[in-house]
PDB file of C-alpha atoms in Angstrom:
ATOM      1  CA  MET A  29     -74.190 -22.928  33.880  1.00  0.00           C
ATOM      2  CA  ILE A  30     -76.753 -23.466  36.578  1.00  0.00           C
ATOM      3  CA  SER A  31     -78.642 -26.756  36.355  1.00  0.00           C
ATOM      4  CA  ILE A  32     -81.820 -27.345  38.324  1.00  0.00           C
ATOM      5  CA  PRO A  33     -82.677 -31.016  38.736  1.00  0.00           C
ATOM      6  CA  VAL A  34     -86.413 -31.755  38.427  1.00  0.00           C
ATOM      7  CA  SER A  35     -88.481 -34.944  38.364  1.00  0.00           C
ATOM      8  CA  ASP A  36     -89.441 -36.583  35.074  1.00  0.00           C
ATOM      9  CA  THR A  37     -93.046 -35.361  35.230  1.00  0.00           C
ATOM     10  CA  SER A  38     -91.943 -31.812  36.064  1.00  0.00           C
ATOM     11  CA  HIS A  39     -89.412 -31.908  33.240  1.00  0.00           C
ATOM     12  CA  ALA A  40     -92.110 -32.992  30.792  1.00  0.00           C
ATOM     13  CA  ARG A  41     -94.359 -30.116  31.937  1.00  0.00           C
ATOM     14  CA  LEU A  42     -91.502 -27.623  31.729  1.00  0.00           C
ATOM     15  CA  SER A  43     -90.622 -28.873  28.234  1.00  0.00           C
ATOM     16  CA  ARG A  44     -94.220 -28.381  27.073  1.00  0.00           C
ATOM     17  CA  ALA A  45     -94.365 -24.929  28.663  1.00  0.00           C
ATOM     18  CA  SER A  46     -90.998 -23.981  27.116  1.00  0.00           C
ATOM     19  CA  ARG A  47     -92.182 -25.170  23.705  1.00  0.00           C
ATOM     20  CA  TRP A  48     -95.335 -23.049  23.975  1.00  0.00           C
ATOM     21  CA  VAL A  49     -93.484 -19.969  25.249  1.00  0.00           C
ATOM     22  CA  CYS A  50     -90.859 -20.217  22.493  1.00  0.00           C
ATOM     23  CA  CYS A  51     -93.516 -20.740  19.793  1.00  0.00           C
ATOM     24  CA  ILE A  52     -95.612 -17.817  21.019  1.00  0.00           C
ATOM     25  CA  GLY A  53     -92.516 -15.622  21.351  1.00  0.00           C
ATOM     26  CA  TYR A  54     -91.461 -16.595  17.822  1.00  0.00           C
ATOM     27  CA  ALA A  55     -94.917 -15.801  16.445  1.00  0.00           C
ATOM     28  CA  VAL A  56     -95.034 -12.388  18.138  1.00  0.00           C
ATOM     29  CA  LEU A  57     -91.533 -11.435  16.977  1.00  0.00           C
ATOM     30  CA  ALA A  58     -92.234 -12.765  13.471  1.00  0.00           C
ATOM     31  CA  VAL A  59     -95.310 -10.537  13.220  1.00  0.00           C
ATOM     32  CA  LEU A  60     -93.290  -7.535  14.465  1.00  0.00           C
ATOM     33  CA  PHE A  61     -90.462  -8.229  11.986  1.00  0.00           C
ATOM     34  CA  ALA A  62     -92.887  -8.692   9.100  1.00  0.00           C
ATOM     35  CA  SER A  63     -94.890  -5.566   9.895  1.00  0.00           C
ATOM     36  CA  SER A  64     -91.691  -3.515  10.226  1.00  0.00           C
ATOM     37  CA  ALA A  65     -90.319  -4.773   6.907  1.00  0.00           C
ATOM     38  CA  LEU A  66     -93.587  -4.288   5.067  1.00  0.00           C
ATOM     39  CA  SER A  67     -94.170  -0.816   6.545  1.00  0.00           C
ATOM     40  CA  GLY A  68     -90.751   0.250   5.280  1.00  0.00           C
ATOM     41  CA  HIS A  69     -91.678  -1.108   1.845  1.00  0.00           C
ATOM     42  CA  ARG A  70     -95.031   0.712   1.867  1.00  0.00           C
ATOM     43  CA  GLN A  71     -93.365   3.961   2.931  1.00  0.00           C
ATOM     44  CA  ALA A  72     -90.777   3.640   0.151  1.00  0.00           C
ATOM     45  CA  GLU A  73     -93.507   3.020  -2.418  1.00  0.00           C
ATOM     46  CA  ALA A  74     -95.571   5.970  -1.167  1.00  0.00           C
ATOM     47  CA  ILE A  75     -92.628   8.363  -1.354  1.00  0.00           C
ATOM     48  CA  LEU A  76     -91.323   7.114  -4.703  1.00  0.00           C
ATOM     49  CA  LYS A  77     -94.797   7.200  -6.287  1.00  0.00           C
ATOM     50  CA  ASP A  78     -94.628  10.986  -6.663  1.00  0.00           C
ATOM     51  CA  ALA A  79     -91.087  11.710  -5.552  1.00  0.00           C
ATOM     52  CA  VAL A  80     -89.001  14.802  -5.973  1.00  0.00           C
ATOM     53  CA  THR A  81     -85.264  14.296  -5.571  1.00  0.00           C
ATOM     54  CA  VAL A  82     -82.891  16.907  -4.160  1.00  0.00           C
ATOM     55  CA  GLN A  83     -79.210  16.926  -3.296  1.00  0.00           C
ATOM     56  CA  ALA A  84     -78.768  17.760   0.384  1.00  0.00           C
ATOM     57  CA  PRO A  85     -75.418  18.673   1.972  1.00  0.00           C
ATOM     58  CA  VAL A  86     -74.212  16.117   4.517  1.00  0.00           C
ATOM     59  CA  GLN A  87     -72.449  16.963   7.784  1.00  0.00           C
ATOM     60  CA  VAL A  88     -70.866  14.689  10.378  1.00  0.00           C
ATOM     61  CA  ASP A  89     -72.977  14.910  13.522  1.00  0.00           C
ATOM     62  CA  HIS A  90     -70.756  12.765  15.728  1.00  0.00           C
ATOM     63  CA  ILE A  91     -68.525   9.706  15.618  1.00  0.00           C
ATOM     64  CA  GLU A  92     -69.134   6.873  18.048  1.00  0.00           C
ATOM     65  CA  GLU A  93     -66.230   4.635  19.032  1.00  0.00           C
ATOM     66  CA  LYS A  94     -66.958   0.979  19.788  1.00  0.00           C
ATOM     67  CA  ARG A  95     -64.478  -1.431  21.322  1.00  0.00           C
ATOM     68  CA  ARG A  96     -65.044  -5.134  21.022  1.00  0.00           C
ATOM     69  CA  LYS A  97     -62.534  -7.933  21.602  1.00  0.00           C
ATOM     70  CA  GLY A  98     -59.587  -5.589  21.336  1.00  0.00           C
ATOM     71  CA  ARG A  99     -60.805  -4.057  18.092  1.00  0.00           C
ATOM     72  CA  VAL A 100     -61.884  -0.484  17.662  1.00  0.00           C
ATOM     73  CA  SER A 101     -64.593   0.428  15.172  1.00  0.00           C
ATOM     74  CA  TYR A 102     -66.312   3.693  14.470  1.00  0.00           C
ATOM     75  CA  GLN A 103     -69.953   4.428  13.763  1.00  0.00           C
ATOM     76  CA  TYR A 104     -70.449   7.684  11.857  1.00  0.00           C
ATOM     77  CA  HIS A 105     -73.642   9.646  12.451  1.00  0.00           C
ATOM     78  CA  PHE A 106     -74.530  12.121   9.713  1.00  0.00           C
ATOM     79  CA  ARG A 107     -77.220  14.738   9.316  1.00  0.00           C
ATOM     80  CA  TYR A 108     -78.540  16.575   6.316  1.00  0.00           C
ATOM     81  CA  ASP A 109     -80.846  19.551   5.819  1.00  0.00           C
ATOM     82  CA  PHE A 110     -82.924  20.621   2.858  1.00  0.00           C
ATOM     83  CA  GLU A 111     -85.697  23.095   2.243  1.00  0.00           C
ATOM     84  CA  VAL A 112     -89.022  22.645   0.453  1.00  0.00           C
ATOM     85  CA  ASN A 113     -91.303  25.655  -0.134  1.00  0.00           C
ATOM     86  CA  GLY A 114     -89.580  27.604   2.617  1.00  0.00           C
ATOM     87  CA  VAL A 115     -89.890  24.797   5.188  1.00  0.00           C
ATOM     88  CA  ALA A 116     -86.656  23.263   6.503  1.00  0.00           C
ATOM     89  CA  HIS A 117     -86.457  19.472   6.880  1.00  0.00           C
ATOM     90  CA  LYS A 118     -83.730  17.636   8.761  1.00  0.00           C
ATOM     91  CA  GLY A 119     -82.693  14.023   8.383  1.00  0.00           C
ATOM     92  CA  GLU A 120     -80.043  11.778   9.829  1.00  0.00           C
ATOM     93  CA  PHE A 121     -78.447   8.417   9.205  1.00  0.00           C
ATOM     94  CA  SER A 122     -75.625   6.254  10.544  1.00  0.00           C
ATOM     95  CA  THR A 123     -73.063   4.100   8.820  1.00  0.00           C
ATOM     96  CA  SER A 124     -69.884   2.200   9.575  1.00  0.00           C
ATOM     97  CA  GLU A 125     -66.510   3.764   8.882  1.00  0.00           C
ATOM     98  CA  ASP A 126     -66.066   1.541   5.811  1.00  0.00           C
ATOM     99  CA  ASN A 127     -69.207   3.014   4.215  1.00  0.00           C
ATOM    100  CA  ALA A 128     -68.641   6.590   5.398  1.00  0.00           C
ATOM    101  CA  THR A 129     -66.032   7.524   2.771  1.00  0.00           C
ATOM    102  CA  PRO A 130     -68.483   9.054   0.233  1.00  0.00           C
ATOM    103  CA  TYR A 131     -69.818  11.383   2.923  1.00  0.00           C
ATOM    104  CA  LEU A 132     -66.441  12.596   4.216  1.00  0.00           C
ATOM    105  CA  GLY A 133     -65.086  14.397   1.129  1.00  0.00           C
ATOM    106  CA  GLU A 134     -65.278  18.087   0.374  1.00  0.00           C
ATOM    107  CA  GLU A 135     -68.873  19.292   0.261  1.00  0.00           C
ATOM    108  CA  PRO A 136     -70.488  15.834   0.306  1.00  0.00           C
ATOM    109  CA  HIS A 137     -74.109  15.528  -0.763  1.00  0.00           C
ATOM    110  CA  VAL A 138     -76.754  12.845  -0.482  1.00  0.00           C
ATOM    111  CA  ALA A 139     -79.731  12.305  -2.769  1.00  0.00           C
ATOM    112  CA  VAL A 140     -82.957  12.731  -0.794  1.00  0.00           C
ATOM    113  CA  ALA A 141     -86.397  11.892  -2.149  1.00  0.00           C
ATOM    114  CA  TYR A 142     -89.522  13.431  -0.677  1.00  0.00           C
ATOM    115  CA  SER A 143     -93.186  13.087  -1.478  1.00  0.00           C
ATOM    116  CA  ARG A 144     -94.534  15.914  -3.587  1.00  0.00           C
ATOM    117  CA  THR A 145     -97.863  15.878  -1.705  1.00  0.00           C
ATOM    118  CA  ASP A 146     -96.300  15.620   1.769  1.00  0.00           C
ATOM    119  CA  PRO A 147     -92.678  16.851   1.903  1.00  0.00           C
ATOM    120  CA  SER A 148     -92.387  15.732   5.537  1.00  0.00           C
ATOM    121  CA  GLN A 149     -92.245  12.180   4.140  1.00  0.00           C
ATOM    122  CA  PHE A 150     -88.619  11.868   3.001  1.00  0.00           C
ATOM    123  CA  GLU A 151     -85.675   9.506   3.103  1.00  0.00           C
ATOM    124  CA  ARG A 152     -82.340   9.002   1.382  1.00  0.00           C
ATOM    125  CA  LEU A 153     -82.952   7.831  -2.177  1.00  0.00           C
ATOM    126  CA  GLU A 154     -80.435   5.010  -1.778  1.00  0.00           C
ATOM    127  CA  ARG A 155     -82.400   3.564   1.153  1.00  0.00           C
ATOM    128  CA  LEU A 156     -85.748   3.956  -0.607  1.00  0.00           C
ATOM    129  CA  GLU A 157     -84.432   2.120  -3.662  1.00  0.00           C
ATOM    130  CA  GLY A 158     -83.388  -0.778  -1.404  1.00  0.00           C
ATOM    131  CA  GLN A 159     -86.827  -0.962   0.207  1.00  0.00           C
ATOM    132  CA  LYS A 160     -88.771  -0.448  -3.016  1.00  0.00           C
ATOM    133  CA  GLY A 161     -88.455  -3.998  -4.344  1.00  0.00           C
ATOM    134  CA  LEU A 162     -90.831  -6.365  -2.565  1.00  0.00           C
ATOM    135  CA  GLY A 163     -88.679  -9.360  -3.530  1.00  0.00           C
ATOM    136  CA  ALA A 164     -85.631  -8.001  -1.729  1.00  0.00           C
ATOM    137  CA  VAL A 165     -87.712  -7.124   1.340  1.00  0.00           C
ATOM    138  CA  LEU A 166     -89.271 -10.595   1.433  1.00  0.00           C
ATOM    139  CA  GLY A 167     -85.847 -12.205   0.970  1.00  0.00           C
ATOM    140  CA  ARG A 168     -84.406 -10.324   3.951  1.00  0.00           C
ATOM    141  CA  MET A 169     -87.533 -11.137   5.949  1.00  0.00           C
ATOM    142  CA  VAL A 170     -87.256 -14.888   5.210  1.00  0.00           C
ATOM    143  CA  VAL A 171     -83.615 -14.894   6.337  1.00  0.00           C
ATOM    144  CA  ALA A 172     -84.485 -12.967   9.521  1.00  0.00           C
ATOM    145  CA  LEU A 173     -87.402 -15.280  10.329  1.00  0.00           C
ATOM    146  CA  GLY A 174     -85.198 -18.327   9.767  1.00  0.00           C
ATOM    147  CA  MET A 175     -82.568 -16.970  12.137  1.00  0.00           C
ATOM    148  CA  LEU A 176     -85.288 -16.142  14.650  1.00  0.00           C
ATOM    149  CA  ALA A 177     -86.596 -19.732  14.449  1.00  0.00           C
ATOM    150  CA  ILE A 178     -83.111 -21.079  15.144  1.00  0.00           C
ATOM    151  CA  LEU A 179     -82.785 -18.703  18.101  1.00  0.00           C
ATOM    152  CA  ALA A 180     -86.149 -19.829  19.537  1.00  0.00           C
ATOM    153  CA  PHE A 181     -85.079 -23.479  19.167  1.00  0.00           C
ATOM    154  CA  VAL A 182     -81.755 -22.830  20.914  1.00  0.00           C
ATOM    155  CA  VAL A 183     -83.548 -21.058  23.789  1.00  0.00           C
ATOM    156  CA  HIS A 184     -85.883 -24.054  24.126  1.00  0.00           C
ATOM    157  CA  LEU A 185     -82.918 -26.445  24.197  1.00  0.00           C
ATOM    158  CA  LEU A 186     -81.084 -24.353  26.788  1.00  0.00           C
ATOM    159  CA  LEU A 187     -84.126 -24.286  29.024  1.00  0.00           C
ATOM    160  CA  THR A 188     -84.932 -27.996  28.754  1.00  0.00           C
ATOM    161  CA  ARG A 189     -81.454 -29.516  28.476  1.00  0.00           C
ATOM    162  CA  LYS A 190     -79.196 -27.203  30.479  1.00  0.00           C
ATOM    163  CA  LEU A 191     -81.261 -25.175  32.954  1.00  0.00           C
ATOM    164  CA  PHE A 192     -83.914 -27.736  33.927  1.00  0.00           C
ATOM    165  CA  VAL A 193     -82.431 -31.234  33.818  1.00  0.00           C
ATOM    166  CA  ARG A 194     -83.966 -34.564  34.716  1.00  0.00           C
ATOM    167  CA  GLN A 195     -83.168 -35.662  38.208  1.00  0.00           C
ATOM    168  CA  THR A 196     -80.848 -38.688  38.258  1.00  0.00           C
ATOM    169  CA  PRO A 197     -82.197 -41.504  40.400  1.00  0.00           C
ATOM    170  CA  ALA A 198     -80.328 -42.139  43.622  1.00  0.00           C
ATOM    171  CA  VAL A 199     -78.096 -45.212  43.466  1.00  0.00           C
ATOM    172  CA  PRO A 200     -78.993 -47.602  46.302  1.00  0.00           C
ATOM    173  CA  ALA A 201     -76.118 -48.491  48.621  1.00  0.00           C
ATOM    174  CA  ALA A 202     -75.038 -52.119  48.312  1.00  0.00           C
TER     175      ALA A 202
END
């Protein structure tokens, strides 16, 4: 890794600046994570408040192959269509090949819940049930924020201990 030697005073300034940048970056990302998690929870509550559930047929849209470290994995992309009051609605979701089995059989269906007042607000019932409980959402959010804090700390350490290093004093010739 590249190391840039700097004086002690410059290193102290860079350490302070790195600390501030990492803290601000953490705060911004934490707010984005929290708002995303809570908006998903609010959407799930709004749909499930006056939900109508239908069984929609599922079709494989495409299969994406991913190669990593000599391993091959597949990401399945599915789509489903259903109709409410003569208006067609289309949805899609992705899953790994391990979780795709229920959607690959003969005539697979997925339970879809939509809002009675606004049928354009819909999602798979399974996903809505997972986002409905505030405790589960907050638990996932705490774990994500903890991992984000560790990442910010590691970035700070890389900047101040590996990229910008204190300059070693020159050894006088004897």
